[in-house]
Every structure is written in C-alpha cells, then in structure tokens.
mmCIF file of C-alpha atoms in Angstrom:
data_model
loop_
_atom_site.group_PDB
_atom_site.id
_atom_site.type_symbol
_atom_site.label_atom_id
_atom_site.label_comp_id
_atom_site.label_asym_id
_atom_site.label_seq_id
_atom_site.Cartn_x
_atom_site.Cartn_y
_atom_site.Cartn_z
ATOM 1 C CA GLN A 1 0.075 -0.196 -0.037
ATOM 2 C CA LYS A 2 1.266 3.333 -1.169
ATOM 3 C CA GLU A 3 1.682 5.798 1.600
ATOM 4 C CA VAL A 4 -0.326 8.673 0.003
ATOM 5 C CA GLU A 5 -2.702 7.479 -2.442
ATOM 6 C CA GLN A 6 -4.085 9.347 -5.239
ATOM 7 C CA ASN A 7 -6.678 8.903 -8.500
ATOM 8 C CA SER A 8 -4.302 9.196 -11.164
ATOM 9 C CA GLY A 9 -7.392 10.567 -13.337
ATOM 10 C CA PRO A 10 -7.781 12.020 -15.953
ATOM 11 C CA LEU A 11 -10.403 13.979 -13.984
ATOM 12 C CA SER A 12 -12.513 16.454 -16.456
ATOM 13 C CA VAL A 13 -14.142 19.044 -15.498
ATOM 14 C CA PRO A 14 -16.653 21.503 -16.949
ATOM 15 C CA GLU A 15 -15.760 25.017 -16.582
ATOM 16 C CA GLY A 16 -17.451 26.993 -13.734
ATOM 17 C CA ALA A 17 -18.223 23.897 -11.984
ATOM 18 C CA ILE A 18 -16.470 22.145 -8.709
ATOM 19 C CA ALA A 19 -13.626 19.928 -8.987
ATOM 20 C CA SER A 20 -13.087 17.701 -6.118
ATOM 21 C CA LEU A 21 -9.800 15.905 -5.616
ATOM 22 C CA ASN A 22 -8.961 13.358 -3.084
ATOM 23 C CA CYS A 23 -6.183 11.586 -1.260
ATOM 24 C CA THR A 24 -6.031 9.245 1.062
ATOM 25 C CA TYR A 25 -3.143 8.364 3.581
ATOM 26 C CA SER A 26 -1.677 5.201 5.338
ATOM 27 C CA ASP A 27 0.751 6.955 8.103
ATOM 28 C CA ARG A 28 -1.482 7.912 11.268
ATOM 29 C CA GLY A 29 1.724 9.557 12.313
ATOM 30 C CA SER A 30 1.421 12.047 9.352
ATOM 31 C CA GLN A 31 0.296 15.423 10.979
ATOM 32 C CA SER A 32 0.454 18.145 8.051
ATOM 33 C CA PHE A 33 -0.585 17.791 4.791
ATOM 34 C CA PHE A 34 -0.085 19.765 1.384
ATOM 35 C CA TRP A 35 -1.798 20.475 -2.053
ATOM 36 C CA TYR A 36 0.712 21.262 -4.695
ATOM 37 C CA ARG A 37 -0.429 22.332 -8.596
ATOM 38 C CA GLN A 38 2.065 21.393 -11.231
ATOM 39 C CA TYR A 39 1.577 22.583 -14.695
ATOM 40 C CA SER A 40 3.645 20.197 -17.299
ATOM 41 C CA GLY A 41 7.055 20.500 -17.448
ATOM 42 C CA LYS A 42 7.063 23.162 -14.453
ATOM 43 C CA SER A 43 8.025 22.331 -10.881
ATOM 44 C CA PRO A 44 5.243 22.400 -7.787
ATOM 45 C CA GLU A 45 3.533 25.240 -6.648
ATOM 46 C CA LEU A 46 1.791 25.378 -2.910
ATOM 47 C CA ILE A 47 -1.844 25.681 -2.811
ATOM 48 C CA MET A 48 -2.818 24.867 0.609
ATOM 49 C CA PHE A 49 -1.560 23.103 3.771
ATOM 50 C CA ILE A 50 -3.866 21.732 6.100
ATOM 51 C CA TYR A 51 -3.036 19.941 9.956
ATOM 52 C CA SER A 52 -6.307 20.391 11.806
ATOM 53 C CA ASN A 53 -9.586 18.432 11.060
ATOM 54 C CA GLY A 54 -12.315 20.151 9.316
ATOM 55 C CA ASP A 55 -12.344 22.371 6.360
ATOM 56 C CA LYS A 56 -9.760 25.473 5.304
ATOM 57 C CA GLU A 57 -10.890 27.922 2.804
ATOM 58 C CA ASP A 58 -8.689 30.216 0.659
ATOM 59 C CA GLY A 59 -10.312 31.863 -2.572
ATOM 60 C CA ARG A 60 -11.764 29.395 -4.442
ATOM 61 C CA PHE A 61 -9.970 26.426 -3.053
ATOM 62 C CA THR A 62 -11.328 24.347 -0.006
ATOM 63 C CA ALA A 63 -8.978 21.669 1.824
ATOM 64 C CA GLN A 64 -10.763 19.206 3.765
ATOM 65 C CA LEU A 65 -8.930 16.953 6.477
ATOM 66 C CA ASN A 66 -10.900 13.967 8.099
ATOM 67 C CA LYS A 67 -7.913 12.263 10.060
ATOM 68 C CA ALA A 68 -10.243 9.640 11.808
ATOM 69 C CA SER A 69 -10.458 8.223 8.123
ATOM 70 C CA GLN A 70 -7.191 9.334 6.821
ATOM 71 C CA TYR A 71 -8.797 11.328 4.155
ATOM 72 C CA VAL A 72 -8.007 14.639 2.725
ATOM 73 C CA SER A 73 -9.300 16.524 -0.431
ATOM 74 C CA LEU A 74 -9.139 19.706 -2.365
ATOM 75 C CA LEU A 75 -12.258 21.328 -3.634
ATOM 76 C CA ILE A 76 -11.733 23.766 -6.567
ATOM 77 C CA ARG A 77 -14.788 26.184 -6.863
ATOM 78 C CA ASP A 78 -15.681 27.921 -10.589
ATOM 79 C CA SER A 79 -13.299 25.863 -12.125
ATOM 80 C CA GLN A 80 -11.331 28.064 -14.798
ATOM 81 C CA PRO A 81 -9.269 26.342 -17.631
ATOM 82 C CA SER A 82 -6.084 27.741 -16.103
ATOM 83 C CA ASP A 83 -6.778 25.047 -13.319
ATOM 84 C CA SER A 84 -5.837 22.303 -15.671
ATOM 85 C CA ALA A 85 -2.802 20.643 -14.278
ATOM 86 C CA THR A 86 -1.762 17.843 -11.840
ATOM 87 C CA TYR A 87 -2.439 18.179 -8.378
ATOM 88 C CA LEU A 88 -0.144 16.532 -5.949
ATOM 89 C CA CYS A 89 -1.340 15.838 -2.386
ATOM 90 C CA ALA A 90 1.557 15.490 0.589
ATOM 91 C CA ALA A 91 1.698 14.306 4.017
ATOM 92 C CA ARG A 92 4.356 15.416 6.222
ATOM 93 C CA LYS A 93 4.948 13.756 9.802
ATOM 94 C CA ASP A 94 6.552 17.078 11.308
ATOM 95 C CA PHE A 95 8.544 16.580 14.783
ATOM 96 C CA GLY A 96 11.836 16.543 13.042
ATOM 97 C CA ASN A 97 10.885 14.194 10.179
ATOM 98 C CA GLU A 98 10.000 16.998 7.526
ATOM 99 C CA LYS A 99 9.971 15.006 4.516
ATOM 100 C CA LEU A 100 7.274 15.352 2.043
ATOM 101 C CA THR A 101 5.463 12.074 1.136
ATOM 102 C CA PHE A 102 3.912 12.837 -2.024
ATOM 103 C CA GLY A 103 1.052 10.844 -4.056
ATOM 104 C CA THR A 104 1.620 10.285 -7.690
ATOM 105 C CA GLY A 105 -0.950 12.980 -8.732
ATOM 106 C CA THR A 106 -4.379 13.647 -10.203
ATOM 107 C CA ARG A 107 -4.172 15.170 -13.728
ATOM 108 C CA LEU A 108 -7.635 17.573 -13.863
ATOM 109 C CA THR A 109 -8.767 19.051 -17.130
ATOM 110 C CA ILE A 110 -11.152 22.160 -17.111
ATOM 111 C CA ILE A 111 -13.315 21.663 -19.981
ATOM 112 C CA PRO A 112 -14.232 25.060 -21.458
ATOM 113 C CA GLU B 1 11.233 38.181 -2.775
ATOM 114 C CA ALA B 2 13.353 35.878 -4.953
ATOM 115 C CA GLY B 3 12.233 32.252 -4.883
ATOM 116 C CA VAL B 4 14.375 28.871 -4.928
ATOM 117 C CA THR B 5 17.187 29.074 -8.006
ATOM 118 C CA GLN B 6 18.360 25.876 -9.170
ATOM 119 C CA SER B 7 21.304 25.297 -11.738
ATOM 120 C CA PRO B 8 21.938 24.253 -14.294
ATOM 121 C CA THR B 9 18.080 23.845 -16.016
ATOM 122 C CA HIS B 10 19.348 20.817 -17.718
ATOM 123 C CA LEU B 11 22.259 18.645 -17.342
ATOM 124 C CA ILE B 12 23.067 15.774 -20.170
ATOM 125 C CA LYS B 13 25.734 13.240 -18.619
ATOM 126 C CA THR B 14 26.275 9.792 -19.974
ATOM 127 C CA ARG B 15 26.473 6.534 -17.664
ATOM 128 C CA GLY B 16 29.072 6.519 -15.315
ATOM 129 C CA GLN B 17 29.581 9.870 -15.182
ATOM 130 C CA GLN B 18 29.168 12.460 -12.171
ATOM 131 C CA ALA B 19 26.446 15.240 -11.889
ATOM 132 C CA THR B 20 26.203 17.981 -9.668
ATOM 133 C CA LEU B 21 22.943 20.003 -9.489
ATOM 134 C CA ARG B 22 23.106 23.416 -7.377
ATOM 135 C CA CYS B 23 20.003 25.082 -5.479
ATOM 136 C CA SER B 24 19.821 28.562 -3.742
ATOM 137 C CA PRO B 25 17.209 28.450 -1.323
ATOM 138 C CA ILE B 26 14.686 31.468 -0.401
ATOM 139 C CA SER B 27 16.631 34.122 1.498
ATOM 140 C CA GLY B 28 16.081 33.521 5.690
ATOM 141 C CA HIS B 29 15.041 29.527 4.607
ATOM 142 C CA THR B 30 17.799 27.456 6.392
ATOM 143 C CA SER B 31 16.087 24.177 5.223
ATOM 144 C CA VAL B 32 16.829 22.611 2.061
ATOM 145 C CA TYR B 33 14.992 19.518 0.348
ATOM 146 C CA TRP B 34 16.403 17.275 -2.463
ATOM 147 C CA TYR B 35 13.458 15.129 -4.428
ATOM 148 C CA GLN B 36 13.692 13.154 -7.858
ATOM 149 C CA GLN B 37 10.812 13.118 -10.038
ATOM 150 C CA ALA B 38 11.237 10.273 -12.612
ATOM 151 C CA LEU B 39 8.596 9.543 -15.189
ATOM 152 C CA GLY B 40 5.719 7.843 -13.816
ATOM 153 C CA LEU B 41 7.250 7.320 -10.363
ATOM 154 C CA GLY B 42 5.975 10.879 -8.808
ATOM 155 C CA LEU B 43 8.113 12.608 -6.288
ATOM 156 C CA GLN B 44 10.597 10.764 -3.856
ATOM 157 C CA PHE B 45 12.069 12.466 -1.102
ATOM 158 C CA LEU B 46 16.039 12.511 -1.465
ATOM 159 C CA LEU B 47 17.814 14.285 1.127
ATOM 160 C CA TRP B 48 17.022 17.219 3.888
ATOM 161 C CA TYR B 49 19.771 19.578 5.285
ATOM 162 C CA ASP B 50 19.254 22.253 7.751
ATOM 163 C CA GLU B 51 22.362 24.701 9.347
ATOM 164 C CA GLY B 52 24.768 22.383 7.252
ATOM 165 C CA GLU B 53 23.762 18.971 8.929
ATOM 166 C CA GLU B 54 22.148 16.116 6.897
ATOM 167 C CA ARG B 55 19.009 15.564 8.849
ATOM 168 C CA ASN B 56 17.143 12.986 6.789
ATOM 169 C CA ARG B 57 17.572 10.711 3.952
ATOM 170 C CA GLY B 58 15.422 8.777 1.474
ATOM 171 C CA ASN B 59 15.694 5.175 0.089
ATOM 172 C CA PHE B 60 18.263 6.252 -2.459
ATOM 173 C CA PRO B 61 21.640 4.483 -2.560
ATOM 174 C CA PRO B 62 25.239 6.359 -1.463
ATOM 175 C CA ARG B 63 25.779 7.433 -4.743
ATOM 176 C CA PHE B 64 23.749 10.006 -4.009
ATOM 177 C CA SER B 65 25.123 12.729 -1.895
ATOM 178 C CA GLY B 66 24.938 16.178 -1.400
ATOM 179 C CA ARG B 67 25.844 18.891 1.263
ATOM 180 C CA GLN B 68 24.620 22.369 2.712
ATOM 181 C CA PHE B 69 26.960 25.557 2.884
ATOM 182 C CA PRO B 70 27.184 28.309 5.459
ATOM 183 C CA ASN B 71 24.896 30.270 3.189
ATOM 184 C CA TYR B 72 22.270 27.432 3.423
ATOM 185 C CA SER B 73 22.861 26.506 -0.711
ATOM 186 C CA SER B 74 22.963 23.111 -1.432
ATOM 187 C CA GLU B 75 24.541 20.767 -3.757
ATOM 188 C CA LEU B 76 23.263 17.554 -5.080
ATOM 189 C CA ASN B 77 26.156 14.995 -6.291
ATOM 190 C CA VAL B 78 25.547 12.013 -8.201
ATOM 191 C CA ASN B 79 27.946 9.270 -8.856
ATOM 192 C CA ALA B 80 28.615 6.696 -11.418
ATOM 193 C CA LEU B 81 25.180 7.859 -13.209
ATOM 194 C CA GLU B 82 22.969 5.277 -14.266
ATOM 195 C CA LEU B 83 20.228 5.844 -16.953
ATOM 196 C CA GLU B 84 17.570 5.232 -14.392
ATOM 197 C CA ASP B 85 18.526 8.298 -12.937
ATOM 198 C CA SER B 86 17.446 10.469 -15.977
ATOM 199 C CA ALA B 87 14.964 12.924 -13.947
ATOM 200 C CA LEU B 88 13.384 16.166 -12.821
ATOM 201 C CA TYR B 89 15.214 16.931 -9.666
ATOM 202 C CA LEU B 90 13.537 19.561 -7.239
ATOM 203 C CA CYS B 91 14.790 21.582 -4.929
ATOM 204 C CA ALA B 92 12.767 23.453 -2.216
ATOM 205 C CA SER B 93 13.752 25.056 0.749
ATOM 206 C CA SER B 94 11.955 26.278 3.911
ATOM 207 C CA PRO B 95 12.171 27.681 7.185
ATOM 208 C CA LEU B 96 12.837 24.866 9.813
ATOM 209 C CA THR B 97 9.233 22.683 10.328
ATOM 210 C CA ASP B 98 7.525 24.880 7.704
ATOM 211 C CA THR B 99 6.277 24.616 4.576
ATOM 212 C CA GLN B 100 8.429 24.264 1.513
ATOM 213 C CA TYR B 101 8.576 25.995 -1.610
ATOM 214 C CA PHE B 102 10.159 24.260 -4.782
ATOM 215 C CA GLY B 103 12.690 25.954 -7.422
ATOM 216 C CA PRO B 104 12.352 25.268 -11.077
ATOM 217 C CA GLY B 105 14.447 21.891 -11.074
ATOM 218 C CA THR B 106 17.245 20.681 -13.036
ATOM 219 C CA ARG B 107 16.685 18.234 -15.599
ATOM 220 C CA LEU B 108 18.779 15.515 -15.618
ATOM 221 C CA THR B 109 19.521 13.201 -18.982
ATOM 222 C CA VAL B 110 21.840 10.098 -18.692
ATOM 223 C CA LEU B 111 22.757 8.684 -21.906
#
C-alpha cells in the first residue's frame, strides 16, 4: 500500500463547476497535509496546507481533512481552464521528520 | 522576494559520469530538501539539510549525496550515473519545520 494515494485521473470538469480531488494516507503519524499544483514541465506550486480536522478555505480553494478516515481533499470552485494541471497531495509527519511524502498526482482538465 | 533557484536548468551526462546540481534557497530559509521526479514515479524524497547538517535521507543509494554550505545553498551530487537517474531534480526550501517551496528544477538526462 502506498503511503499517499491519489486517483491518477484524468479528471474532467466543465468550466465553472466544482472540481473535487481526493487523497488518502496510510500513516497515522502524518500531521500536516499539502496540496501542490504542477503544470506540465514546471515545478510544484503550493496551493494550500492543512493540519487540523475540518475545512480550510482560501479563495476558490477549500482543503478538507478527516484524520479519523485518513482522508484529505481539495475542492476547486468556479473551475477555470487555467486550473488544468496535475494536483499533488503530500503528507508530512513533522516533529523532526519534515520530508514530504507525495501521491502520484491527479491530472485535472477543465473543459471550456 | 526571490524564490528558490536551481542550476543548471538542463544537464546531459553519460552513464558512469558524475553530476552536480545546485540550489539556492529563499532568503531566510535554513532548510533545503532534494526530491527526484522520475517519469511515472512521482516525487521521491532524497535528502534534507538544515543548518549545514544532513537531517534525513530517502531510500536512495549512497551514490546520491550532497551538502549544505554556510550560506544555506546546497549541492546534490550523483556519482556513477545510471540511465534510471534521468529525472527532474527538485530543490525546496523552508524555514525549519515550515512549508516547503520548490525551485524550477534541473532536468538530468543520462545517455
């Protein structure tokens, strides 16, 4: 079992709709969770991080964390064609173990 | 504020050679992380340096090594290059225990 799992997609969403990206993790020692966006040929760009159960909103993006279910999600409201990218979920244990463990990413395509 | 910088952008080597990749962190960041992104494998953690010390190492052979300099910049060295070392090598920096920000990467091709 991979430590961080994501559906590789591709996930196709109409422009203006809500895109929902999901991630599960296997290590209960994971404390912080990160969503990065990666355009083809570019490096990952941080979108959001979350470490408390519940929702965290930043503009059109909402991250959700459920530690009991070991589940993290990212919602993108009012999806735009510029949101088309691969979204990477990462987990971190913290407390001296700061490496990020990444999922393989979900490829999102926004259809105009 | 300048972001993380990496050099070179592209590097072409032949099997058995050595490669040296460089990274300059964001000003004020003391931690530097190295990741490998090979095609189809996702990002894999390589090394973490903070305050000049190696803090953690991923599941890579010893021919992957590095160091961090007093100005917090870092080098990644890959000895005895193998074809499967071809990948995008990403450097990230952070203040200790904080969020990591990635540089543009070095694309290493081993022929």
